[in-house]
Amino acid sequence: MITAASEREAHSGPGSDAEPRAVAIADGVHWVGALDPTLRRFDLILRTANGTTYNAYAVRGEQGVAVIDTVKAEFAAVFFARLEQVARYDEIRVIVLNHLEPDHSGALPELMRRAPQAKLVISKRAPAMLKALLKADDQEIRYDTVDTGDEIDLGGRRLKFLHTPYLHWPDTQCTYLAEQQILFSGDVFGCHHCDPRLFNDRVGDFRFAFDYYYAHIMRPFKTYVLDALRLIEPLPLKLIAPTHGPILRERPRRYVARYRELSGADAALEPVPADAPPHFTLLVFYLSAYGSTARMAEAIAAGAESVPGIRVSLYDLEGGEVEPFVDLIEPADAIALGSPTLNGDAAKPIWDLLSSLAVVNLRGKVGAAFGSYGWSGEAVPMIEDRLRGLKLRVPVAGLRLKLIPTDDELADCHAFGRALAEAVTGSGAQAGPTTRPVIEYANLT
Amino acid sequence: MAKAKLTFEDIGQTVNVPAGVRVIDISEKVGAGIVYGCREGDCGTCMMHVTAGWNNLTEPSVLEEKVLRENMASRHDRLACQAQVIGDCSVKPA
Ligand SMILES: Cc1cc2nc3c(=O)[nH]c(=O)nc-3n(C[C@H](O)[C@H](O)[C@H](O)COP(=O)(O)O)c2cc1C
Ligand code: FES
Ligand SMILES: [Fe+2]
Ligand SMILES: [Fe+2]
C-alpha cells in the first residue's frame, strides 16, 4: 500500500543506482553514501545477510564543505552523483577519513583529483598507512593529521576530532559536529545492514547485525573501546552517523550504552565471590584418539590444581563447539592445548579453536602445548609457535611423549602442570628476578 | 666478542649474550612476556620497559622514536624488535 508518508519517503530516500539521491540528515548535512544490498560476505570474515551500506557524508559550513569518508571503489559513481547534488567540487575544503580501510577510502584518489584544493584530514596514526594505500596511485596527496581536541571551523560549523585508535584500525578517529551534536563515528556503532530507509527508526530490525558487528570487529579491542567511550559519552548527541548501516537518530545514546555493556566483563557469571582472594584461571583443552593425550591432560590439570590460587578446568575439544570455548578463553589467564601428532600436524579442532581466537585479546595470557606422538611429534612445537604468534607468552617448554605414558611420564605431566600454574600465579621457582640460572646465548635453541 | 647480561624481569631470566643482538632474538626463546606483531619497528606491539641499563641499548632510530611517540610510550620504553643490546640491561613488557 502506498501511503502519503511512504510516497514522501520514496522522494526523500536515497533513490536507485540509476537515480541516486543525497539524503538530508540534518540542516546542511547530507548522506552521500552507497547501498550494497547483494553483498553476502564482507572482508572475508563477516556474513552479511542483508548486504551493507558505505555511508559518506557532506557537511556545509559558511566557508566551504567537508566530505566525511568516501565509499568502496566500485561504488564511486553513485557517491559522486549524490555528492554533486549537494556541493560543487571547488567548494570542498576538507576531506576527513575516519579510518583508511578501502571500503571508505576507495573513492578518495578520484575525489582528490576532482577537488584538488581540498585538504585531507586523517588521524595522527594514519600517515604511514596512507602512503601504503596510495603507493600505486601517482598523485601526491597533501594531508593534515589531527588528534583529540583539534578542530576545523567550516564557518558556523566546527568539526572536532576524537582520537579512538584500534576501533578497529590503528588509525581510527571519530569526527564530531559540535553545533548539531552529530558524531561521525566511522565503523564504531556501525553494522552491516542495508535498508534504503536509512534511519534507525525506519529500518527493519538490525539488533542482531549491530551486536554481530561488535562481536567480530570491535571485541578484540575492548580496552580501546572503553577508552573511546570515555571520550564519546560526555558529548551531547542528537545523531550518530556511522559508516555502515542505519543512521542512529532516534535515541542515539542507546547504542553508546550498548557498546559499554558489550565491553564490560561478564562479572555476573563469575562463580567466585567478590571478596575472594585474587585467583587465576587455567583452561586445559585436549584431543585424544586413543587416550594418551587425554591422560596427559588429566595429569597436567591435577598438577596445576595442586598450586594454590588457580582454578583449573579441563575440556575435551571434541565435546564442545568453538564459540563457547572462545568465550571461556577471553577472561582466562592461561590455556594449555594438547593434541596428538597426526600426519605431521596437530589435529584440526586445535587449529579451528586457535583461528577463532582473533576476536579476543590474547596479549599477555600464558599458553602451553602438550601431546602424545608416534615417531615425529610435530604437533607440540607447531602449537607453541602459533601461541607465540597470537601474542601469548609461552614460559614453560611444551611437553610431548611417545605413545602410551608410563607412570614416570605422568609424573612429568604433573610437574609440567605445576610449573605452568606457578608461571601463571607468579609463585614458586619460576618467580623472582634471581631464581632462574643464567643461560648462555650459545645454549639457546 | 663483547658479552652483556640481558635480564627479562617478568620471568627472572638472565641470558649472557654477545653485544649487538636484538632483544627480540632472545625474548621468545626464553618465554619472556614481550610480544611481537610486525617484527620490523612499525606497529609498536613489542614495546618494552627498560628497568636498568637504559644506555646499554643502541640509540633508537628516528622511525622508532616516532612509533614510540604514536604508541604513547613512557620514559625508558623501547621497541624490543629494534633495540640492540650493547651492555648489561634489564627489560620487561611495557
Ligand atoms: C577486519 C580487518 C582486520 C585487519 N587486521 C589487520 C591486522 O591485524 N594487521 C594487519 O597488518 N593488517 C590488518 N588488516 C589490513 C589488511 O591486511 C589489508 O587491508 C590488506 O591489504 C588486505 O589485503 P587483500 O586486498 O588481499 O584483502 C585488517 C583488515 C581488515 C578488513
Ligand atoms: S613488533 Fe612491531 S614494532 Fe616491534
Ligand atoms: Fe573498517
Ligand atoms: Fe568499514
Coordinates of C-alpha atoms and ligand atoms in Angstrom, one line a residue:
Chain A
M1 CA 0.0 0.0 0.0
I2 CA 1.4 3.4 -0.9
T3 CA 0.6 5.9 1.8
A4 CA 1.3 9.6 1.7
A5 CA 4.1 9.0 4.1
S6 CA 5.8 6.3 2.1
E7 CA 5.4 8.4 -1.0
R8 CA 7.2 11.2 0.7
E9 CA 9.8 8.7 1.9
A10 CA 10.4 7.5 -1.6
H11 CA 11.2 11.0 -2.7
S12 CA 13.4 11.9 0.2
G13 CA 15.1 8.4 0.2
P14 CA 18.4 7.5 -1.4
G15 CA 16.9 6.7 -4.8
S16 CA 18.3 4.0 -7.0
D17 CA 21.6 3.2 -8.6
A18 CA 20.2 4.7 -11.8
E19 CA 18.8 7.8 -10.0
P20 CA 20.8 8.2 -6.8
R21 CA 19.8 10.9 -4.4
A22 CA 21.6 12.6 -1.5
V23 CA 19.6 12.4 1.8
A24 CA 19.4 15.3 4.3
I25 CA 20.1 14.0 7.8
A26 CA 20.3 17.4 9.4
D27 CA 20.4 21.1 8.4
G28 CA 23.2 21.3 5.9
V29 CA 24.3 17.7 6.4
H30 CA 23.7 15.0 3.8
W31 CA 24.2 11.3 3.4
V32 CA 26.1 10.8 0.1
G33 CA 26.9 7.1 0.5
A34 CA 26.2 3.9 -1.4
L35 CA 23.9 0.9 -0.9
D36 CA 25.3 -2.6 -1.5
P37 CA 22.3 -4.9 -0.9
T38 CA 23.6 -8.0 -2.5
L39 CA 26.8 -8.4 -0.6
R40 CA 26.8 -11.6 1.4
R41 CA 30.3 -11.6 2.9
F42 CA 32.4 -8.6 4.0
D43 CA 36.2 -8.6 4.4
L44 CA 36.2 -12.4 4.2
I45 CA 35.2 -12.7 7.8
L46 CA 31.7 -11.4 8.2
R47 CA 28.4 -12.8 6.8
T48 CA 26.0 -10.0 5.7
A49 CA 22.5 -11.4 5.3
N50 CA 21.1 -8.1 4.0
G51 CA 24.2 -6.5 2.5
T52 CA 25.7 -3.4 3.7
T53 CA 26.0 0.4 3.1
Y54 CA 29.0 2.6 2.8
N55 CA 27.9 5.8 4.4
A56 CA 29.7 9.0 3.5
Y57 CA 28.6 12.5 4.5
A58 CA 28.8 16.1 3.3
V59 CA 28.7 18.9 5.8
R60 CA 28.2 22.5 4.6
G61 CA 29.6 25.5 6.5
E62 CA 29.6 29.2 5.6
Q63 CA 33.2 28.8 4.4
G64 CA 33.1 25.5 2.5
V65 CA 32.1 21.9 2.6
A66 CA 33.6 18.9 4.4
V67 CA 33.3 15.4 3.0
I68 CA 33.4 12.8 5.7
D69 CA 34.6 9.4 4.5
T70 CA 34.0 8.0 1.0
V71 CA 32.9 4.6 -0.3
K72 CA 34.3 1.4 -1.7
A73 CA 35.9 2.0 -5.1
E74 CA 33.3 0.2 -7.2
F75 CA 30.6 2.4 -5.7
A76 CA 32.4 5.7 -6.6
A77 CA 29.9 6.6 -9.3
V78 CA 26.8 6.8 -7.1
F79 CA 28.8 8.5 -4.4
F80 CA 29.9 11.3 -6.8
A81 CA 26.4 11.5 -8.2
R82 CA 25.0 12.1 -4.7
L83 CA 27.8 14.5 -3.7
E84 CA 27.3 16.6 -6.8
Q85 CA 23.7 17.2 -5.7
V86 CA 24.7 19.0 -2.5
A87 CA 28.1 20.6 -3.3
R88 CA 30.4 21.7 -6.2
Y89 CA 33.9 20.1 -6.1
D90 CA 35.5 23.6 -5.8
E91 CA 33.5 24.2 -2.5
I92 CA 35.1 21.2 -0.8
R93 CA 37.6 22.4 1.7
V94 CA 38.3 19.3 3.7
I95 CA 38.0 15.6 3.3
V96 CA 38.0 13.6 6.6
L97 CA 38.8 9.9 6.6
N98 CA 37.9 8.4 10.0
H99 CA 40.0 5.4 9.1
L100 CA 41.7 4.4 5.9
E101 CA 40.2 1.0 5.2
P102 CA 39.4 0.6 1.5
D103 CA 35.7 0.4 2.0
H104 CA 35.8 4.1 2.9
S105 CA 38.9 5.3 1.1
G106 CA 38.1 3.7 -2.2
A107 CA 36.9 6.9 -3.9
L108 CA 39.5 9.1 -2.3
P109 CA 42.0 9.3 -5.1
E110 CA 39.3 10.3 -7.6
L111 CA 37.8 12.8 -5.1
M112 CA 41.2 14.4 -4.6
R113 CA 41.5 14.7 -8.4
R114 CA 38.1 16.4 -8.7
A115 CA 38.7 18.6 -5.7
P116 CA 42.4 19.3 -5.8
Q117 CA 42.2 22.3 -3.4
A118 CA 40.7 20.1 -0.6
K119 CA 42.8 19.2 2.4
L120 CA 42.8 15.6 3.5
V121 CA 42.4 15.3 7.3
I122 CA 43.4 12.0 9.0
S123 CA 44.4 10.8 12.4
K124 CA 47.9 11.1 13.7
R125 CA 48.3 7.3 13.3
A126 CA 47.3 7.3 9.6
P127 CA 50.1 8.8 7.5
A128 CA 52.2 5.7 7.1
M129 CA 49.1 3.8 6.2
L130 CA 48.0 6.4 3.7
K131 CA 51.3 6.1 1.9
A132 CA 50.9 2.3 1.6
L133 CA 47.3 2.7 0.5
L134 CA 48.1 5.2 -2.3
K135 CA 51.5 4.0 -3.4
A136 CA 50.0 2.6 -6.6
D137 CA 48.3 6.0 -7.4
D138 CA 50.6 8.5 -8.8
Q139 CA 49.2 11.7 -7.3
E140 CA 50.8 13.5 -4.5
I141 CA 48.4 13.9 -1.6
R142 CA 48.7 16.6 1.0
Y143 CA 47.2 16.0 4.4
D144 CA 46.9 17.3 7.9
T145 CA 46.9 15.0 10.9
V146 CA 44.6 15.7 13.9
D147 CA 44.3 14.5 17.4
T148 CA 41.7 14.7 20.2
G149 CA 41.0 18.4 20.9
D150 CA 41.8 19.6 17.3
E151 CA 39.0 21.3 15.4
I152 CA 38.3 22.7 12.0
D153 CA 36.0 25.6 11.5
L154 CA 33.9 25.5 8.3
G155 CA 32.2 28.7 9.2
G156 CA 29.4 28.3 11.8
R157 CA 30.2 24.5 11.8
R158 CA 33.1 23.1 13.7
L159 CA 34.4 19.6 13.2
K160 CA 36.1 18.3 16.4
F161 CA 38.2 15.2 16.4
L162 CA 38.4 12.3 18.8
H163 CA 41.4 10.0 18.6
T164 CA 39.9 6.5 19.1
P165 CA 42.8 4.2 18.0
Y166 CA 42.1 0.5 17.2
L167 CA 38.4 0.8 16.7
H168 CA 39.1 -1.2 14.6
W169 CA 42.2 0.0 12.7
P170 CA 45.1 1.6 14.5
D171 CA 44.3 5.0 12.7
T172 CA 40.7 5.2 13.7
Q173 CA 39.2 8.5 14.8
C174 CA 35.7 9.9 15.2
T175 CA 34.5 13.4 14.0
Y176 CA 32.0 15.4 16.0
L177 CA 30.0 18.3 14.5
A178 CA 29.6 20.4 17.6
E179 CA 26.8 22.8 16.5
Q180 CA 24.5 20.0 15.5
Q181 CA 25.7 17.4 18.0
I182 CA 26.3 14.8 15.3
L183 CA 29.0 12.1 15.8
F184 CA 30.5 10.8 12.5
S185 CA 31.7 7.6 14.2
G186 CA 33.3 5.7 11.3
D187 CA 32.9 1.9 11.8
V188 CA 32.1 2.4 15.5
F189 CA 28.4 1.9 16.1
G190 CA 28.1 0.7 12.6
C191 CA 26.7 -2.6 11.3
H192 CA 26.2 -4.4 8.0
H193 CA 22.5 -3.9 7.3
C194 CA 21.4 -2.4 4.1
D195 CA 18.0 -0.8 4.2
P196 CA 17.1 2.2 1.9
R197 CA 15.0 3.7 4.7
L198 CA 18.4 4.6 6.2
F199 CA 17.4 5.8 9.7
N200 CA 17.2 3.6 12.7
D201 CA 13.6 4.5 13.4
R202 CA 12.6 3.4 9.9
V203 CA 14.6 0.3 9.0
G204 CA 14.0 -3.3 9.9
D205 CA 15.3 -5.0 13.0
F206 CA 19.1 -4.6 13.0
R207 CA 19.8 -5.5 16.6
F208 CA 21.4 -8.8 15.6
A209 CA 23.6 -7.1 12.9
F210 CA 24.7 -4.4 15.4
D211 CA 25.8 -7.0 18.1
Y212 CA 27.3 -9.3 15.4
Y213 CA 29.4 -6.4 14.1
Y214 CA 30.6 -5.5 17.5
A215 CA 31.5 -9.2 18.3
H216 CA 33.6 -9.6 15.2
I217 CA 35.1 -6.2 14.6
M218 CA 35.3 -4.4 18.0
R219 CA 35.6 -7.2 20.5
P220 CA 39.3 -7.8 20.2
F221 CA 39.8 -4.1 21.2
K222 CA 37.6 -3.9 24.3
T223 CA 40.0 -1.8 26.3
Y224 CA 40.3 0.6 23.4
V225 CA 36.5 0.7 23.2
L226 CA 36.3 1.7 26.8
D227 CA 38.9 4.5 26.2
A228 CA 36.9 5.7 23.3
L229 CA 33.6 5.6 25.3
R230 CA 35.2 7.9 27.8
L231 CA 35.6 10.5 25.1
I232 CA 32.2 9.9 23.5
E233 CA 29.9 9.6 26.5
P234 CA 30.2 13.2 27.7
L235 CA 29.2 14.6 24.3
P236 CA 25.7 15.8 23.7
L237 CA 24.4 13.6 21.0
K238 CA 21.5 14.2 18.6
L239 CA 22.6 11.8 16.0
I240 CA 25.3 9.2 15.3
A241 CA 26.3 8.8 11.7
P242 CA 28.4 5.6 11.3
T243 CA 30.0 4.4 8.0
H244 CA 27.9 1.2 7.8
G245 CA 24.2 0.5 8.3
P246 CA 21.4 2.7 9.8
I247 CA 21.9 6.3 10.8
L248 CA 21.2 6.5 14.5
R249 CA 18.9 9.5 15.1
E250 CA 16.3 8.0 17.4
R251 CA 17.8 7.8 21.0
P252 CA 21.4 7.5 19.7
R253 CA 22.7 7.1 23.2
R254 CA 21.3 3.6 23.5
Y255 CA 23.9 2.5 21.1
V256 CA 26.7 4.0 23.1
A257 CA 25.3 2.3 26.2
R258 CA 25.2 -1.0 24.3
Y259 CA 28.9 -0.7 23.5
R260 CA 29.6 -0.1 27.1
E261 CA 27.6 -3.2 28.0
L262 CA 29.3 -5.4 25.4
S263 CA 32.7 -4.2 26.5
G264 CA 32.2 -5.0 30.2
A265 CA 33.4 -8.1 31.9
D266 CA 30.9 -10.9 32.3
A267 CA 31.2 -10.4 36.1
A268 CA 27.6 -11.6 36.7
L269 CA 28.6 -15.1 35.6
E270 CA 31.7 -15.4 37.7
P271 CA 31.1 -18.1 40.3
V272 CA 33.7 -16.7 42.6
P273 CA 32.6 -14.3 45.4
A274 CA 33.7 -10.8 45.1
D275 CA 35.7 -10.8 48.3
A276 CA 37.7 -13.9 47.5
P277 CA 41.5 -13.5 47.3
P278 CA 42.9 -12.9 43.8
H279 CA 42.7 -16.1 41.7
F280 CA 43.9 -17.2 38.3
T281 CA 42.3 -19.4 35.7
L282 CA 43.9 -22.1 33.6
L283 CA 41.9 -23.9 30.9
V284 CA 43.3 -27.2 29.6
F285 CA 41.9 -28.3 26.2
Y286 CA 42.8 -31.6 24.6
L287 CA 42.1 -34.0 21.8
S288 CA 42.9 -37.7 22.0
A289 CA 42.1 -40.6 19.7
Y290 CA 43.5 -43.5 21.9
G291 CA 43.6 -41.8 25.3
S292 CA 47.3 -41.0 25.7
T293 CA 47.0 -37.2 25.3
A294 CA 43.8 -37.3 27.5
R295 CA 45.8 -39.0 30.3
M296 CA 48.5 -36.3 29.9
A297 CA 45.8 -33.6 30.2
E298 CA 44.4 -35.1 33.4
A299 CA 47.8 -35.3 35.0
I300 CA 48.7 -31.7 33.9
A301 CA 45.4 -30.4 35.3
A302 CA 45.9 -32.2 38.6
G303 CA 49.5 -30.8 38.8
A304 CA 48.3 -27.3 38.1
E305 CA 45.4 -27.7 40.6
S306 CA 48.0 -28.5 43.4
V307 CA 49.2 -24.9 43.2
P308 CA 47.2 -22.6 45.4
G309 CA 45.3 -19.6 43.9
I310 CA 44.5 -21.1 40.5
R311 CA 41.3 -22.6 39.2
V312 CA 41.8 -25.3 36.6
S313 CA 39.2 -26.6 34.1
L314 CA 39.6 -29.5 31.7
Y315 CA 37.8 -29.8 28.4
D316 CA 37.8 -32.4 25.6
L317 CA 37.7 -30.2 22.4
E318 CA 35.6 -33.0 20.7
G319 CA 32.9 -32.4 23.2
G320 CA 32.0 -28.8 22.5
E321 CA 31.5 -26.0 20.0
V322 CA 34.3 -23.5 19.4
E323 CA 32.3 -20.3 20.2
P324 CA 31.7 -21.1 23.9
F325 CA 35.3 -22.1 24.3
V326 CA 36.3 -18.7 22.9
D327 CA 34.1 -17.0 25.4
L328 CA 35.8 -19.0 28.2
I329 CA 39.3 -18.1 27.0
E330 CA 38.6 -14.4 26.8
P331 CA 38.8 -13.8 30.5
A332 CA 41.2 -16.7 31.3
D333 CA 44.8 -16.2 32.4
A334 CA 46.2 -19.3 30.7
I335 CA 45.4 -22.0 28.2
A336 CA 47.1 -25.4 27.7
L337 CA 46.4 -27.2 24.4
G338 CA 47.0 -30.9 23.9
S339 CA 47.0 -32.7 20.6
P340 CA 48.4 -35.9 19.3
T341 CA 50.5 -35.6 16.1
L342 CA 48.6 -36.8 13.1
N343 CA 50.2 -36.8 9.7
G344 CA 52.9 -34.3 10.9
D345 CA 50.4 -31.8 12.4
A346 CA 48.1 -31.1 15.3
A347 CA 44.5 -32.2 14.9
K348 CA 42.2 -29.8 13.1
P349 CA 40.0 -28.8 16.1
I350 CA 43.1 -27.3 17.7
W351 CA 43.6 -25.0 14.7
D352 CA 39.8 -24.3 14.5
L353 CA 40.0 -23.1 18.1
L354 CA 43.2 -21.1 17.6
S355 CA 41.9 -19.5 14.4
S356 CA 38.7 -18.4 16.2
L357 CA 40.6 -16.5 18.8
A358 CA 41.3 -13.5 16.7
V359 CA 38.1 -12.0 18.1
V360 CA 39.5 -11.7 21.6
N361 CA 42.5 -10.0 23.1
L362 CA 45.1 -12.7 24.0
R363 CA 48.0 -10.4 24.7
G364 CA 49.9 -11.4 27.9
K365 CA 48.0 -14.7 28.5
V366 CA 50.1 -17.7 29.2
G367 CA 50.0 -20.6 26.7
A368 CA 51.4 -24.1 26.7
A369 CA 51.3 -27.2 24.5
F370 CA 51.5 -30.9 25.1
G371 CA 50.7 -34.2 23.4
S372 CA 51.4 -37.8 22.7
Y373 CA 53.1 -38.8 19.4
G374 CA 54.2 -41.8 17.5
W375 CA 57.5 -41.0 15.8
S376 CA 58.0 -37.4 14.7
G377 CA 55.9 -35.3 17.2
E378 CA 55.4 -32.1 15.2
A379 CA 52.1 -31.1 16.9
V380 CA 53.6 -29.6 20.1
P381 CA 56.2 -27.2 18.6
M382 CA 53.7 -26.2 15.9
I383 CA 51.1 -25.2 18.5
E384 CA 53.7 -23.4 20.6
D385 CA 54.7 -21.3 17.5
R386 CA 51.1 -20.5 16.9
L387 CA 50.6 -19.5 20.5
R388 CA 53.5 -17.1 20.3
G389 CA 52.3 -15.7 17.0
L390 CA 49.0 -15.0 18.8
K391 CA 50.9 -13.0 21.4
L392 CA 50.6 -15.4 24.2
R393 CA 53.6 -15.9 26.5
V394 CA 54.9 -19.5 26.4
P395 CA 57.0 -19.7 29.6
V396 CA 57.1 -23.5 30.0
A397 CA 58.6 -25.6 27.2
G398 CA 56.0 -27.9 25.7
L399 CA 55.7 -31.5 26.8
R400 CA 55.5 -34.4 24.4
L401 CA 55.8 -38.1 25.0
K402 CA 55.9 -41.1 22.8
L403 CA 52.8 -43.3 22.5
I404 CA 51.5 -44.6 25.9
P405 CA 52.5 -42.7 29.0
T406 CA 54.3 -44.5 31.8
D407 CA 53.8 -43.6 35.5
D408 CA 57.1 -41.7 35.4
E409 CA 55.9 -39.8 32.4
L410 CA 52.6 -39.0 34.0
A411 CA 54.6 -37.6 37.0
D412 CA 56.4 -35.4 34.4
C413 CA 53.0 -34.2 33.2
H414 CA 52.0 -33.5 36.8
A415 CA 55.2 -31.4 37.3
F416 CA 54.6 -29.7 33.9
G417 CA 51.1 -28.7 35.2
R418 CA 52.6 -27.4 38.4
A419 CA 55.3 -25.4 36.6
L420 CA 52.7 -23.9 34.3
A421 CA 50.4 -22.9 37.3
E422 CA 53.4 -21.3 39.0
A423 CA 54.3 -19.3 36.0
V424 CA 50.7 -18.1 35.8
T425 CA 50.3 -17.2 39.5
G426 CA 53.9 -15.9 39.8
S427 CA 54.6 -18.3 42.7
G428 CA 57.3 -21.0 43.2
A429 CA 60.6 -21.4 41.5
Q430 CA 59.5 -19.5 38.3
A431 CA 59.1 -16.2 40.1
G432 CA 61.6 -13.6 41.4
P433 CA 64.4 -12.0 39.5
T434 CA 67.3 -14.1 40.7
T435 CA 65.7 -17.6 40.8
R436 CA 66.5 -18.9 37.4
P437 CA 70.0 -19.9 36.4
V438 CA 71.7 -17.7 33.8
I439 CA 71.5 -19.1 30.3
E440 CA 74.4 -18.8 27.8
Y441 CA 73.5 -17.4 24.4
A442 CA 75.1 -20.4 22.7
N443 CA 72.7 -22.8 24.6
L444 CA 69.5 -21.1 23.4
T445 CA 67.6 -23.2 20.9
Chain B
M1 CA 83.3 -10.8 21.4
A2 CA 81.9 -8.4 24.0
K3 CA 79.4 -10.0 26.3
A4 CA 76.4 -8.5 28.0
K5 CA 73.8 -9.7 30.5
L6 CA 70.2 -9.3 29.3
T7 CA 67.6 -9.8 32.0
F8 CA 63.9 -10.4 31.5
E9 CA 62.4 -9.2 34.8
D10 CA 59.0 -10.7 34.3
I11 CA 60.3 -14.2 34.3
G12 CA 63.5 -13.6 36.3
Q13 CA 65.7 -14.9 33.5
T14 CA 69.2 -13.6 32.6
V15 CA 71.0 -14.5 29.4
N16 CA 74.6 -13.9 28.5
V17 CA 74.5 -12.5 25.0
P18 CA 77.1 -11.2 22.5
A19 CA 76.9 -7.5 22.0
G20 CA 74.7 -6.5 19.1
V21 CA 71.8 -9.0 19.4
R22 CA 68.4 -7.6 19.4
V23 CA 66.1 -8.2 22.4
I24 CA 63.6 -10.0 20.1
D25 CA 66.2 -12.6 19.2
I26 CA 66.3 -13.7 22.9
S27 CA 63.0 -13.0 24.5
E28 CA 60.9 -15.5 22.7
K29 CA 63.4 -18.3 23.2
V30 CA 63.2 -17.9 26.9
G31 CA 59.5 -17.4 27.1
A32 CA 59.5 -13.8 28.3
G33 CA 56.3 -11.8 28.1
I34 CA 57.2 -9.3 25.4
V35 CA 55.0 -10.0 22.3
Y36 CA 55.5 -9.1 18.7
G37 CA 53.5 -8.1 15.7
C38 CA 55.3 -6.8 12.6
R39 CA 58.8 -7.5 13.9
E40 CA 60.1 -4.6 11.9
G41 CA 59.6 -1.5 14.1
D42 CA 56.3 -0.4 12.7
C43 CA 53.4 -1.5 14.9
G44 CA 54.5 -0.8 18.4
T45 CA 53.3 -4.2 19.7
C46 CA 56.7 -5.1 21.2
M47 CA 57.0 -2.1 23.4
M48 CA 59.1 -2.9 26.5
H49 CA 60.2 -1.0 29.5
V50 CA 63.9 -0.8 30.3
T51 CA 64.3 -1.0 34.0
A52 CA 68.1 -0.9 34.2
G53 CA 70.9 -0.2 31.7
W54 CA 68.9 2.3 29.6
N55 CA 72.2 3.5 28.0
N56 CA 73.3 -0.1 27.2
L57 CA 71.0 -0.3 24.2
T58 CA 71.6 1.2 20.8
E59 CA 70.1 4.6 20.2
P60 CA 66.5 4.5 18.8
S61 CA 66.2 5.4 15.1
V62 CA 64.1 8.3 14.0
L63 CA 61.4 5.8 13.0
E64 CA 61.5 4.0 16.3
E65 CA 61.2 7.4 18.1
K66 CA 58.1 8.1 16.0
V67 CA 56.5 4.8 16.6
L68 CA 57.2 5.1 20.4
R69 CA 55.5 8.5 20.4
E70 CA 52.5 7.3 18.5
N71 CA 52.0 4.5 21.0
M72 CA 52.3 6.8 23.9
A73 CA 55.5 5.3 25.2
S74 CA 56.6 6.4 28.6
R75 CA 60.2 7.3 29.5
H76 CA 62.6 4.4 29.1
D77 CA 60.3 2.4 26.8
R78 CA 61.8 0.9 23.7
L79 CA 60.8 -1.5 20.8
A80 CA 62.2 -4.9 21.5
C81 CA 62.4 -5.8 17.8
Q82 CA 64.7 -2.8 17.3
A83 CA 66.8 -2.3 20.3
Q84 CA 70.2 -4.0 20.2
V85 CA 72.0 -4.9 23.4
I86 CA 75.5 -3.4 23.9
G87 CA 75.8 -3.8 27.6
D88 CA 74.0 -5.1 30.7
C89 CA 70.4 -4.2 30.9
S90 CA 67.0 -5.4 32.3
V91 CA 63.7 -5.2 30.5
K92 CA 60.1 -6.2 31.0
P93 CA 56.9 -5.9 28.9
A94 CA 55.6 -2.3 28.9
Ligands
LIG1 C1 38.8 -6.7 9.7 C2 40.2 -6.4 9.3 C3 41.3 -6.6 10.2 C4 42.6 -6.3 9.8 N1 43.6 -6.6 10.7 C5 44.8 -6.4 10.4 C6 45.9 -6.6 11.3 O1 45.7 -7.0 12.5 N2 47.2 -6.4 11.0 C7 47.5 -6.0 9.7 O2 48.7 -5.9 9.4 N3 46.5 -5.7 8.8 C8 45.2 -5.9 9.1 N4 44.2 -5.6 8.2 C9 44.6 -5.0 6.9 C10 44.6 -5.9 5.7 O3 45.6 -7.0 5.9 C11 45.0 -5.1 4.5 O4 43.9 -4.2 4.2 C12 45.3 -5.9 3.2 O5 45.9 -5.0 2.3 C13 44.1 -6.6 2.6 O6 44.6 -7.5 1.6 P1 43.6 -8.0 0.4 O7 43.4 -6.9 -0.5 O8 44.3 -9.2 -0.2 O9 42.3 -8.4 1.1 C14 42.9 -5.9 8.5 C15 41.9 -5.7 7.6 C16 40.5 -5.9 8.0 C17 39.5 -5.7 7.0
FES2 S1 57.0 -5.9 16.6 FE1 56.1 -4.3 15.6 S2 57.3 -2.6 16.3 FE2 58.3 -4.3 17.1
FE3 FE 36.7 -0.7 8.8
FE4 FE 34.1 -0.1 7.3

